[in-house]
Amino acid sequence: MQKRQFIPFSEVKDKKAIVVDSTHANGFMLSHWRGAPTPDAVKDDTSAAIVLNAMRQGLPELDLPYVTANHFDIDGFVGVWALLNPELALENEELLRQMALIGDFRELDLNHPLAGEALKLVCWLNAKERDLFYKPFEADEMEEKEAAQCVQKFKYFLREFGRVLQDPDWEKGAWEDEVASVLLGYRDMYKPDTKITRHPEIGLIIIETPHPLHYYALFSRTQGFDMVLACYQGNKYELEYKYTTWVDITSRPTLPRLSMAPLAARLNELETSGRHWTYDAITETGPLLRLDGDKLTRSETYANPTEREIYTSSIPVEQLKEEVVQYYQQAYQGIQPKYNWTWKEVKELNR
C-alpha cells in the first residue's frame, strides 16, 4: 500500500480522501459527527476510535492515498496521525483512544492505567497549540477560517508528535503546569466540600465545588451525563451541554438538546443583580447558560472555566438548582433517550 499523505481540506473536492472528524461528499468519512455516513461496523464514541476500528478491520477504503480534516482538535489530530503512522498507532492504540476521550469529551478517568500518560500528551498538544499558533475557536474570529488556518498546526504536530509519544517527559516543560492544574482540580472533585447530585432521568449532573476547575477535572465525574450545572461559591453558576450530544456516540443512548431560552427567560425574571442570563444556540458544540455570556469571545466560551470571569448571581443556589431541574423535567416529559438523533429531529423538538 502506498504511504498516505495529509492534504488541506480545500483539496478534497479534487482528491478523494479519507475525511477524519469532519464530512465531505468526496471523502470516505471516519467521523462521529451527527449524521456522518461512517460505516456501522466501525462506529464509536470518538473519531479517533472510529479510525482505529477501521484500521483494525482493514477496511478497503483505507487504500485512499490522502487524509484530511476541516479543523484541528485532539480527536481529529489523533485520527489523522494514526492513518499516517499505522504501525505506531496500533502499538499505542489504547493510549490514543484515551487521548481522544480526554480531548473531546473532557472525561479524564485516572482509574484507567494509561490516562496519566494520555493527559501529558493532551496537555503537550494544548500548550504547543497555544504557544505556537492560536487557541481553539480563535480562527472563527479571524479573517481566514479554521479549515485553512489549521493546516499549519497539522504540519507541525504530524512532524513532532511521534517523538513526544515515545517520551513525553522529554517535553515536560511544555505540559507540566497544565497537568498540575488538572490534577489539583481532580483531587478537589473528591474533597468533602464538593457535592455531586445526579439526575439521570434528564441527563443532568450538578457539581457544587468552591471554585472553578479545569474542564478535565470538572468533567472527570460526569461520564454518562450530558448536562453539567457547576455551582461555585458566591452564587456563581454555569450550565452546559457537553459535546457528547453534538455528535453520535455508540456507548449509550442520549436525550436531545433542548433550547435554553425559556430557562434563561425565567432566570432573568428572578435576577436582580443587574446582570443578564444569556444562552448559546443548541447547535453550538458546547452551549453555555450563564450570566453575561455575551461578553465572552468564542474562544473564551470554550476555554477552561478557570480562564473566564464567572459573575455573582442574586439567585440563591438552592433556588437556582430547583429552577434548572424543574425546567428540564418538564421539557423532557415524553422524550426517551435514543441513539443517533438527527439535527432535523432535534430542531423539530425545539420548534
mmCIF file of C-alpha atoms in Angstrom, residues 117 120-121 124 163-173 175:
data_model
loop_
_atom_site.group_PDB
_atom_site.id
_atom_site.type_symbol
_atom_site.label_atom_id
_atom_site.label_comp_id
_atom_site.label_asym_id
_atom_site.label_seq_id
_atom_site.Cartn_x
_atom_site.Cartn_y
_atom_site.Cartn_z
ATOM 1 C CA GLU A 117 0.236 9.345 30.071
ATOM 2 C CA LYS A 120 0.522 14.554 29.485
ATOM 3 C CA LEU A 121 0.260 14.185 25.704
ATOM 4 C CA TRP A 124 1.560 18.990 25.452
ATOM 5 C CA ARG A 163 8.879 11.823 19.142
ATOM 6 C CA VAL A 164 6.871 13.102 22.116
ATOM 7 C CA LEU A 165 4.699 9.962 22.135
ATOM 8 C CA GLN A 166 7.843 7.857 22.685
ATOM 9 C CA ASP A 167 8.971 10.010 25.620
ATOM 10 C CA PRO A 168 6.533 12.673 26.904
ATOM 11 C CA ASP A 169 8.867 13.565 29.788
ATOM 12 C CA TRP A 170 11.374 14.923 27.257
ATOM 13 C CA GLU A 171 8.873 17.804 26.761
ATOM 14 C CA LYS A 172 7.869 18.080 30.426
ATOM 15 C CA GLY A 173 8.369 21.862 30.477
ATOM 16 C CA TRP A 175 2.863 20.227 29.783
#
